[in-house]
Coordinates of C-alpha atoms in Angstrom, one line a residue:
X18 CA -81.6 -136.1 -5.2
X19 CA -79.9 -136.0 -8.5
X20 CA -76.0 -134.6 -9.2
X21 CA -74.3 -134.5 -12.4
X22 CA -70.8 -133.8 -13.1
X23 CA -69.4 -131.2 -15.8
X24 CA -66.1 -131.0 -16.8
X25 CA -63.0 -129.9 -16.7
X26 CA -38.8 -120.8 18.9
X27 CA -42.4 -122.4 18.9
X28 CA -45.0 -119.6 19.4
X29 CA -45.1 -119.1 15.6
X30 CA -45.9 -122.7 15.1
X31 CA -49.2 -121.7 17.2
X32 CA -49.9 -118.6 15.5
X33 CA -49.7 -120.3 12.4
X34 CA -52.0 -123.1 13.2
X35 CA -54.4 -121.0 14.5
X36 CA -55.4 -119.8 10.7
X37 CA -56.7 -123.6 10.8
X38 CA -59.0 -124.1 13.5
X39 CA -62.4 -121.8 13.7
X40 CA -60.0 -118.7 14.2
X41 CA -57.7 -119.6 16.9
X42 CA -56.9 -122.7 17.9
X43 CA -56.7 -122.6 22.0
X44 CA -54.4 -120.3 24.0
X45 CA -52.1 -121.8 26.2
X46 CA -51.0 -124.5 23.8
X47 CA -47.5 -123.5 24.6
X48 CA -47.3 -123.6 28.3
X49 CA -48.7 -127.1 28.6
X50 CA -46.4 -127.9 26.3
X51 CA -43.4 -126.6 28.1
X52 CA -44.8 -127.9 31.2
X53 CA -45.1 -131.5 29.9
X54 CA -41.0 -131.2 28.6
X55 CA -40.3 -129.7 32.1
X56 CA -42.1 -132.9 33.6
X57 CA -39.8 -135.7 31.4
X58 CA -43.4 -136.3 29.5
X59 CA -42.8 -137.4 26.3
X60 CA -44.7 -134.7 24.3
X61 CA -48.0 -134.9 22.7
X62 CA -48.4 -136.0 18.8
X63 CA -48.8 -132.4 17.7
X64 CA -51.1 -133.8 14.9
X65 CA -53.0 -134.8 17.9
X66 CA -52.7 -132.2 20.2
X67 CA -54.0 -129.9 16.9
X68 CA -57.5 -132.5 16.6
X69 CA -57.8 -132.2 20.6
X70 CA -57.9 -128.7 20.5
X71 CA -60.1 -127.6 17.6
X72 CA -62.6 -130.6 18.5
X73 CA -62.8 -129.3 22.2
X74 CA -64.2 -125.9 20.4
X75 CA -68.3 -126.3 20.7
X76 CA -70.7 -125.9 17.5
X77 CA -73.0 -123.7 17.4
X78 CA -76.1 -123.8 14.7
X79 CA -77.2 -120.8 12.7
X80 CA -80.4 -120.4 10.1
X81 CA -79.3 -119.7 6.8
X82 CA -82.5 -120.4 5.1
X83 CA -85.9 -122.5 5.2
X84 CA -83.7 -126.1 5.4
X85 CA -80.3 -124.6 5.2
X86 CA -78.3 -124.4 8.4
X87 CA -74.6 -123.2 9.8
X88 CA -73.0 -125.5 11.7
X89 CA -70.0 -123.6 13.2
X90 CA -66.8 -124.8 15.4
X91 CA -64.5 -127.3 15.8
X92 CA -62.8 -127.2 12.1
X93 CA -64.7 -124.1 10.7
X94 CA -68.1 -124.0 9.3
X95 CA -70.5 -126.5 8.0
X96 CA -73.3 -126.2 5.9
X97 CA -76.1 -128.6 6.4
X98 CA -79.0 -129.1 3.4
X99 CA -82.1 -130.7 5.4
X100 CA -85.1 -131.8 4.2
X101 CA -87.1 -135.1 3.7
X102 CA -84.5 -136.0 0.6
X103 CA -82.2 -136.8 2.9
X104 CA -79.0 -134.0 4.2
X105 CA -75.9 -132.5 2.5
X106 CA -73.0 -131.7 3.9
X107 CA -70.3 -129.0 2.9
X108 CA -67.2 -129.9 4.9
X109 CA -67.1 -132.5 8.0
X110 CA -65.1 -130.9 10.7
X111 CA -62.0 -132.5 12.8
X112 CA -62.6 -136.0 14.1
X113 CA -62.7 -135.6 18.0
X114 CA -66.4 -133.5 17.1
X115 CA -67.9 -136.4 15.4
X116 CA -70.2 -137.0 18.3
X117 CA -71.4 -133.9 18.7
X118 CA -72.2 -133.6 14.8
X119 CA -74.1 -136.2 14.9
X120 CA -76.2 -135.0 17.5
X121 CA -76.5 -131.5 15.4
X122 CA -77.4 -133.7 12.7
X123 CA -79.8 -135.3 14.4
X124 CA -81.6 -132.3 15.4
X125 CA -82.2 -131.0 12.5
X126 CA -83.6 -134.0 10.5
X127 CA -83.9 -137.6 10.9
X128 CA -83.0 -138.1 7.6
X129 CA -79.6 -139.8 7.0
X130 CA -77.0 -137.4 5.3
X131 CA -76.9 -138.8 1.4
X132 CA -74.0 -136.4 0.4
X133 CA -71.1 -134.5 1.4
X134 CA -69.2 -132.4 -0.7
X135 CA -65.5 -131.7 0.4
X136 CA -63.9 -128.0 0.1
X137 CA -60.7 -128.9 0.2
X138 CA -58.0 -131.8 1.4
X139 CA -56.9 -130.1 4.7
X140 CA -58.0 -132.4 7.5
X141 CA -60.1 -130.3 9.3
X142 CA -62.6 -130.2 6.6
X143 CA -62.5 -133.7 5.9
X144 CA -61.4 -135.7 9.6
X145 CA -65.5 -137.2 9.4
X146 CA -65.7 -138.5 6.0
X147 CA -65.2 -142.1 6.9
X148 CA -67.6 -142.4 9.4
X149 CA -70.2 -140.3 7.0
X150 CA -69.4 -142.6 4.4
X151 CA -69.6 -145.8 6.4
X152 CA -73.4 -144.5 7.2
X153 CA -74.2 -144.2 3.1
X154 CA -73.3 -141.1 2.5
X155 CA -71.6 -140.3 -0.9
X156 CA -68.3 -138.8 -0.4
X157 CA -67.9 -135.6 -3.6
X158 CA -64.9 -133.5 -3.9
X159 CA -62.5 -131.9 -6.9
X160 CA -60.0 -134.4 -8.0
X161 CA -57.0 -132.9 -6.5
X162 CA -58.5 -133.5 -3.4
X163 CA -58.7 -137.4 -3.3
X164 CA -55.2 -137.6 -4.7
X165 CA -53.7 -135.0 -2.0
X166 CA -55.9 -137.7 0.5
X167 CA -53.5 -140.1 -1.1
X168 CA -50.2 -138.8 0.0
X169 CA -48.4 -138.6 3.2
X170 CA -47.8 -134.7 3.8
X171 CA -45.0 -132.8 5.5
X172 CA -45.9 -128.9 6.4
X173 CA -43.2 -127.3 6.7
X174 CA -44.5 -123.6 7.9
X175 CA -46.6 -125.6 10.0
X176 CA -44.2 -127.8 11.6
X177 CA -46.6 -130.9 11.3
X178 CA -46.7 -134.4 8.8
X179 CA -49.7 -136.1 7.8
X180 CA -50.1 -139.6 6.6
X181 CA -52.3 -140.4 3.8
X182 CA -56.1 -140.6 4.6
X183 CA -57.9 -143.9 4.7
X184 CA -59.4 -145.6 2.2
X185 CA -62.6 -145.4 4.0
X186 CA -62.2 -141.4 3.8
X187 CA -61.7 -140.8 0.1
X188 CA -64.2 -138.9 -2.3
X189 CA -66.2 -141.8 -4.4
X190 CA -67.1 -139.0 -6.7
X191 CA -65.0 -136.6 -8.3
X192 CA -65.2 -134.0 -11.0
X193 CA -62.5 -131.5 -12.7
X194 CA -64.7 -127.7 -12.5
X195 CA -67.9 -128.3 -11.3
X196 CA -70.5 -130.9 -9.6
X197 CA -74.1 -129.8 -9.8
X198 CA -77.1 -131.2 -8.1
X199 CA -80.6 -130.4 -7.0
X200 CA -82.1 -132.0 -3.6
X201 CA -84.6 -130.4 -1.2
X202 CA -86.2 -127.8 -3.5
X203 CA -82.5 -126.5 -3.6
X204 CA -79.7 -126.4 -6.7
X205 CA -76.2 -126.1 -5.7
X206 CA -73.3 -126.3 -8.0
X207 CA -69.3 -127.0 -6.7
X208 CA -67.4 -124.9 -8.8
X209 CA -63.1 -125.6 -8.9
X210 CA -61.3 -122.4 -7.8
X211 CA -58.0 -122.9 -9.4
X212 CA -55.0 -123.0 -7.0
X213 CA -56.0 -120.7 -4.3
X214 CA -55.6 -121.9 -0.7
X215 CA -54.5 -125.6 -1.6
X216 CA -55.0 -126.6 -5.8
X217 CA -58.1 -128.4 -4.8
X218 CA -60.0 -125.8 -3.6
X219 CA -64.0 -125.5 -4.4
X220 CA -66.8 -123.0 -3.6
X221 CA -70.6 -124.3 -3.3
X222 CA -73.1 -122.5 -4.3
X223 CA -77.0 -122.8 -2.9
X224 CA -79.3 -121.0 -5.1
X225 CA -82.5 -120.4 -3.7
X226 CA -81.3 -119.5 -0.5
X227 CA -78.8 -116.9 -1.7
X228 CA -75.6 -119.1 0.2
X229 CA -72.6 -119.0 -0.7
X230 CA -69.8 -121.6 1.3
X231 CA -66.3 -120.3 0.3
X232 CA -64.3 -123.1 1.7
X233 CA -60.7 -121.7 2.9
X234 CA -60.6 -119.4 0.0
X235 CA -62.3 -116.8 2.2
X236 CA -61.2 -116.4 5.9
X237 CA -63.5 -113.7 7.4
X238 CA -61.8 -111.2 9.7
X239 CA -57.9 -112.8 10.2
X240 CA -54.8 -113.3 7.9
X241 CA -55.6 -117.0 6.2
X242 CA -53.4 -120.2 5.8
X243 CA -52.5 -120.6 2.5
X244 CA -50.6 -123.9 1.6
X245 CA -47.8 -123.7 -0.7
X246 CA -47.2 -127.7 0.2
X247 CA -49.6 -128.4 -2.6
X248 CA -50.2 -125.7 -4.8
X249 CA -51.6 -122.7 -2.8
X250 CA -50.8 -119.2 -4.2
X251 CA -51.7 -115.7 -2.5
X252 CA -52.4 -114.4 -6.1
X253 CA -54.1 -117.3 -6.3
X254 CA -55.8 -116.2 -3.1
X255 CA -56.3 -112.8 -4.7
X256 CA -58.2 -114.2 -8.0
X257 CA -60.6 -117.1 -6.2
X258 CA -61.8 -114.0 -4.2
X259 CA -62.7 -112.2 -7.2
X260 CA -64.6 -115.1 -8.3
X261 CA -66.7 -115.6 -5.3
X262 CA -67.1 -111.9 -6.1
X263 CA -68.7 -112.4 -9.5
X264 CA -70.9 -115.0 -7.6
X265 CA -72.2 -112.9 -4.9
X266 CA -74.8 -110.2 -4.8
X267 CA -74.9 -107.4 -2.4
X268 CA -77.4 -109.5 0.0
X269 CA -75.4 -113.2 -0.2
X270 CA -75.1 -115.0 2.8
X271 CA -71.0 -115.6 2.8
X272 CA -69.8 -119.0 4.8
X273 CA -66.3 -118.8 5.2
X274 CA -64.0 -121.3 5.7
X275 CA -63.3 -119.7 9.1
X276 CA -64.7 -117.1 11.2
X277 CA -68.2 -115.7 11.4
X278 CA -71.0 -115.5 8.5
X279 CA -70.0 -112.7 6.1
X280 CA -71.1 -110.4 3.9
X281 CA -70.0 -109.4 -0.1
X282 CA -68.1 -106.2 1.7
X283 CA -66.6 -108.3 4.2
X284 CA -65.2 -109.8 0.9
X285 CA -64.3 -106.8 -0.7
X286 CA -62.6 -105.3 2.2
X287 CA -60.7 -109.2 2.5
X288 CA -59.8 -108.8 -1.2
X289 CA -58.1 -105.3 -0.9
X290 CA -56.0 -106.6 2.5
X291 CA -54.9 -109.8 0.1
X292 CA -53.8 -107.3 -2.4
X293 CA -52.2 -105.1 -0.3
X294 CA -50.3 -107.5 1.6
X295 CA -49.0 -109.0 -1.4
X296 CA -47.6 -105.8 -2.9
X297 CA -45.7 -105.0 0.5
X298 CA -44.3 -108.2 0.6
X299 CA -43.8 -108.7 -3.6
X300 CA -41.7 -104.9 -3.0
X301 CA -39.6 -106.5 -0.6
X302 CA -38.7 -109.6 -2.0
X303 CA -38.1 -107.7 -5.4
X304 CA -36.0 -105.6 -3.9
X305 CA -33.7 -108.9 -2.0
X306 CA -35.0 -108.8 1.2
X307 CA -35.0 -112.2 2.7
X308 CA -37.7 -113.9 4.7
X309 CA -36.1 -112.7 8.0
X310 CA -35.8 -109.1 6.7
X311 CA -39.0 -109.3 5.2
X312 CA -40.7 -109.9 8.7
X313 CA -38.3 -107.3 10.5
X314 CA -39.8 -104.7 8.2
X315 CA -43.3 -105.0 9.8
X316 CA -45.2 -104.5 6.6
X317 CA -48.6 -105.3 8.1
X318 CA -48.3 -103.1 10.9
X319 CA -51.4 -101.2 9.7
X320 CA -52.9 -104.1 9.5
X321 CA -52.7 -105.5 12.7
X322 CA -56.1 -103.9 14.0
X323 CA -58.6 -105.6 11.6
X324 CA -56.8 -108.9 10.4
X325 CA -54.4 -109.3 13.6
X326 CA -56.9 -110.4 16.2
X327 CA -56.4 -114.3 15.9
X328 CA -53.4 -115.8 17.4
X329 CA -52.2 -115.6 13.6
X330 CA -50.5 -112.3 13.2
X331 CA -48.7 -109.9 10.8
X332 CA -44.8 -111.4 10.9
X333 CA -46.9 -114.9 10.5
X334 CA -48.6 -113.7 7.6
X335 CA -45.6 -112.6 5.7
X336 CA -43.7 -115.8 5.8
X337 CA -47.4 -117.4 4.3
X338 CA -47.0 -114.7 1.7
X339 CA -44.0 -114.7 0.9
X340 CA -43.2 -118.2 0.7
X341 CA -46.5 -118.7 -1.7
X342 CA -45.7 -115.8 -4.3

């Protein structure tokens, strides 16, 4: 295995989090939690409550290729590179699923994982980096990555405040636009999206199996999270989708960050709701609408039926939009 580095109310707080786990989080968040403040129970860490729930979601594996393999669930979608080389990782889901990772690891290959490559900071794609990287495994992710690891976090739309990642979690390898390496018959290249969904966004590209991992760039079939808090744009959005684009052919096997395996149309029809969406809401804005009018006029309405099926809907999706253009 060789790599090289190149240069350079409440309910909305659930629909919003939803966009984070591996399309909605869990119904019935909300009752439980009024239940437990009906009760005198002090209530749940919602940080906590958040891991709970997405690692309760099971994974389930999927073929991509000869020794390529989708690991889907509890935090999105992982990629796993097998083969006698030793495995790599794209993303590490939320903590609470380590166990059952390592079991899906295990399956697969009894060799140990020798690299994981991080798609972003958010902590559902990176909750199992310590415990990878306390079993040998090289930790590789854009630079804007370990330094958003670094720093406590307060998200606002979300409602929730994270502290800065361990030591033991941070990337030991990082690079500015691009980390190439070649391991199990495979190349794969990391390529820096610039600010998209967060500003330390990458894509990962396998090669010879035609895969293509979008990170949370690309959220297949439901309105995405994008996270103003550091650096996430939706014409940002808008232009790291035409770049996965240019790096897709009409028969790529599309990982998203969340939702099921997609396709270079399931891009292209994502791309044109992105643009649309940010017209409607751009209009209304221009035209000194607040973010409360903005929502009343119900500019996803038409919408709704192909992107509204999460717990994340349409009035949801124009705050994200239009507190990120």
């Amino acid at each position: 295995m060789s790599g090289t580095v190149t240069s350079r109310t409440r309910r909305e707080w659930v629909r919003m989090m939803a966009a984070m786990g591996a399309g909605a989080l869990v119904d019935g968040l909300v009752p439980r939690e009024v239940a437990r403040a009906a009760s005198g129970r002090p209530p749940q860490d919602p940080v906590a409550a958040v891991r709970a729930r997405i690692g309760a979601i099971p994974i389930q594996a999927q073929r991509l290729g000869e020794n390529l393999t989708l690991l889907a669930g509890p935090g999105g979608n992982v990629v796993v590179l097998h083969g006698a080389e030793g495995m790599v990782l794209v993303d590490t889901f939320v903590a609470p699923a380590w166990p059952r990772l390592q079991e899906s690891l295990k399956g697969l290959s009894g060799a140990p994982v020798k690299l994981v490559i991080d798609t972003h900071w958010h902590f559902d794609h990176t909750d199992n980096n310590a415990p990878l990287r306390a079993g040998g495994a090289t930790l590789v992710a854009h630079e804007n990555t370990k330094l958003r690891m670094t720093q406590p976090h307060h998200l606002a739309v979300l409602e929730l405040d994270f502290p800065p990642s361990p030591a033991a979690a941070l990337p030991q390898r990082v690079f500015q636009d691009a980390y190439k390496l070649e391991a199990n018959g495979e190349r794969v290249t990391a390529s820096h999206v610039p600010p998209a969904h967060t500003d330390s966004d990458v894509v990962v590209r396998f090669e010879k199996a035609n895969v293509l991992h979008t990170g949370d760039v690309f959220f297949n079939g439901r309105y995405p999270f994008i996270d103003g808090s550091t650096g996430g744009r939706i014409d940002g959005m808008i232009e790291g989708v035409g770049r996965l684009l240019s790096l897709a052919e009409a028969d790529t096997k599309i990982v998203p960050g969340h939702g099921p395996l997609g396709t270079k149309a399931d891009l292209v029809k994502y791309r044109d709701m992105l643009s649309t969406a940010a017209d409607r809401v751009r209009n209304l804005k221009a035209s000194g609408k607040s973010l409360e009018e903005s929502i009343a006029a119900k500019p996803f309405v038409d919408l709704e039926a192909d992107w509204g099926k999460g717990t994340f809907n349409g009035d949801g999706f124009v705050k994200v939009v239009y507190l990120t253009l």
